[in-house]
Short mmCIF file of C-alpha atoms in Angstrom, two decimals:
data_model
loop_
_atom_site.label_atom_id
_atom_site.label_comp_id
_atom_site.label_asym_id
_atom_site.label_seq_id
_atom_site.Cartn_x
_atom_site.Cartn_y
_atom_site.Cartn_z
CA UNK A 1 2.08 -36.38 23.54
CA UNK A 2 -0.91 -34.49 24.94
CA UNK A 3 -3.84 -34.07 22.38
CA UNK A 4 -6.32 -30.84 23.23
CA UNK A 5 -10.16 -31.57 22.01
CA UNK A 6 -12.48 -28.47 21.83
CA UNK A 7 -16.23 -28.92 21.85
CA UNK A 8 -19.25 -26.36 22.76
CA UNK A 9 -19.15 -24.30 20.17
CA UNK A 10 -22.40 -23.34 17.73
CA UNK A 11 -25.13 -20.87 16.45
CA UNK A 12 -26.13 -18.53 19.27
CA UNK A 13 -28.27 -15.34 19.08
CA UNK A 14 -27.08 -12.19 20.80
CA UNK A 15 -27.23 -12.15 24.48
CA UNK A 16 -27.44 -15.50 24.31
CA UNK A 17 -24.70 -17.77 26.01
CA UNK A 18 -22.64 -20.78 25.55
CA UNK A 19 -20.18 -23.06 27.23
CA UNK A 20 -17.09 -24.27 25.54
CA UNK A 21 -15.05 -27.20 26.82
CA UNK A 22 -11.66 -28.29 26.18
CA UNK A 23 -10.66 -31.73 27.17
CA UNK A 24 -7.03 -32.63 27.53
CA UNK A 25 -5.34 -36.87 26.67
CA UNK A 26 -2.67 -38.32 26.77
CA UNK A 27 -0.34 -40.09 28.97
CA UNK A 28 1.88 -38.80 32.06
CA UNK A 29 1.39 -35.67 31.42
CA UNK A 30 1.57 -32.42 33.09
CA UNK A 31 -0.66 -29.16 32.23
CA UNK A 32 0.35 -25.91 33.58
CA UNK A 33 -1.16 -22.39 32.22
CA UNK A 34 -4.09 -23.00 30.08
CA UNK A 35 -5.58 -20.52 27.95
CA UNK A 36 -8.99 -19.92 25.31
CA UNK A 37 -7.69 -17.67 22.64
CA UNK A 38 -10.05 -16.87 19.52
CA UNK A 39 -9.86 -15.92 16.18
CA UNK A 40 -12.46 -13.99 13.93
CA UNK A 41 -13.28 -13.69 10.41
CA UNK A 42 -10.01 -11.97 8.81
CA UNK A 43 -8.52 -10.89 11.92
CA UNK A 44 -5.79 -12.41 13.98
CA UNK A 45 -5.53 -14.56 16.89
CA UNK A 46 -6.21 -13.08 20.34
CA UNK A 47 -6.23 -14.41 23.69
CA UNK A 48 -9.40 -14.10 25.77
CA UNK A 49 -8.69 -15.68 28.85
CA UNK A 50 -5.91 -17.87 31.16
CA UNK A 51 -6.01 -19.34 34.29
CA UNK A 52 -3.03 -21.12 36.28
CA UNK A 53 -2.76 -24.55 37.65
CA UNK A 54 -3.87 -22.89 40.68
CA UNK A 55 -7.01 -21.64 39.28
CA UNK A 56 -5.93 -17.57 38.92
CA UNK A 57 -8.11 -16.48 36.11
CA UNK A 58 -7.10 -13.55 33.73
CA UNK A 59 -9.63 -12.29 31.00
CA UNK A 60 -8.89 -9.48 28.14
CA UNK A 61 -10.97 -6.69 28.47
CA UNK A 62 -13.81 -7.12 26.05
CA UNK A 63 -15.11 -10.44 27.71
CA UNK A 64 -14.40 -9.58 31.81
CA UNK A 65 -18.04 -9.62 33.25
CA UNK A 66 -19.55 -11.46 30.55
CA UNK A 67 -16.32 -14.70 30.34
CA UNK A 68 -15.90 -17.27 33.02
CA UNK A 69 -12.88 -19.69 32.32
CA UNK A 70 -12.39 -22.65 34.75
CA UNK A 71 -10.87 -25.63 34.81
CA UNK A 72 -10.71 -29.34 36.61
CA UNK A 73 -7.28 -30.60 36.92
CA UNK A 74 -8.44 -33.79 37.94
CA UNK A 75 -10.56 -34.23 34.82
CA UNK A 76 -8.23 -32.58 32.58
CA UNK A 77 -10.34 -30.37 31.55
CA UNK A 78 -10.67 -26.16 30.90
CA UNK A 79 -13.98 -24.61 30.47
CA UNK A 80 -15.45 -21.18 29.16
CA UNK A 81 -18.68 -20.17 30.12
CA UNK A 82 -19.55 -16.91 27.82
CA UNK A 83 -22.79 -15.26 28.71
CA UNK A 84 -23.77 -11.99 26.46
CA UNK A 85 -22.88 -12.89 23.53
CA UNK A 86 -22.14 -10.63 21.17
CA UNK A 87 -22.08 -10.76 17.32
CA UNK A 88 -18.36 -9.54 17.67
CA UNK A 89 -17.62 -12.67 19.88
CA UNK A 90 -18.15 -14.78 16.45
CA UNK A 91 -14.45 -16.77 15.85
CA UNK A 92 -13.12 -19.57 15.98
CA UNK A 93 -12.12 -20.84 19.89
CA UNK A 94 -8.75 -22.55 20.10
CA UNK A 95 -7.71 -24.34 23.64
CA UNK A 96 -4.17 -23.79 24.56
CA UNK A 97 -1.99 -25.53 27.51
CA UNK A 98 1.71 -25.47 28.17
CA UNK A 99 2.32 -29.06 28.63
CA UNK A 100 5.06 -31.63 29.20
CA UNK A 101 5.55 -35.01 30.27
CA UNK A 102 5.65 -35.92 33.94
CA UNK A 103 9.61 -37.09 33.24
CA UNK A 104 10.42 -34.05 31.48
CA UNK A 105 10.81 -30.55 32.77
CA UNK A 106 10.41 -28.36 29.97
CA UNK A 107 6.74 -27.17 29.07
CA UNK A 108 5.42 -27.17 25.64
CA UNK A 109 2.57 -24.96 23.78
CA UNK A 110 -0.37 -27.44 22.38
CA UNK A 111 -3.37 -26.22 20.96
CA UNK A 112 -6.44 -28.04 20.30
CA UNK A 113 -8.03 -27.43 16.51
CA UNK A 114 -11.05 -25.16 17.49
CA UNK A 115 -14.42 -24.91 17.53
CA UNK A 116 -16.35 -22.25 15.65
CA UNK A 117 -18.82 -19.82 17.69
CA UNK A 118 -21.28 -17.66 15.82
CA UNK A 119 -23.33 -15.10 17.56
CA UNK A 120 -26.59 -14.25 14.91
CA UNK A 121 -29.90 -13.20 14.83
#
């Protein structure tokens, strides 16, 4: 079973910046897409960016410029660097990979349990 951890997250002011991690465990396992999603204060869950295995990124429109998401395969690990923050980036950041053991072929959503951003004078 593969676990997702999220840390990074915390009290920034506006324009500020910080970098979120996502760390992924388990054993024989394989990661494919991974993705940050977010969710704010009474809205729903959106996606903000993806990247493949490969390293393609893809980032929704309100964070391209100001988002970098990366990740080290051999680490197991997804990153997203967020400069500019905003107030309106405030949420909740959830790590998402599809995921299945290295004996199985069929990939599985796991998401990690989050890790609160707040942008704030």
């Amino acid at each position: 079973q593969v676990q997702l951890v999220e840390s990074g997250g915390g009290l920034v002011q506006p324009g500020g910046s910080l970098r979120l991690s996502c760390a992924a465990s388990g054993s024989m396992f394989v990661i494919n897409t991974m993705r940050w999603y977010r969710q704010g204060p009474g809205k729903e869950r959106q996606l903000v960016a993806s990247i493949t295995n490969s390293g393609i990124p893809n980032y929704v429109e309100s964070v391209k410029g100001r988002f970098t998401i990366s990740r080290d395969n051999a680490a197991n690990m997804m990153y997203l660097q967020m400069n500019s923050l905003k107030p309106e980036d405030t949420a909740v950041y959830y790590c998402y990979a599809e995921a299945r053991r290295a004996t199985e072929l069929s990939y599985l959503p796991v998401w990690g349990q989050g890790t609160l951003v707040t942008v704030s004078s």
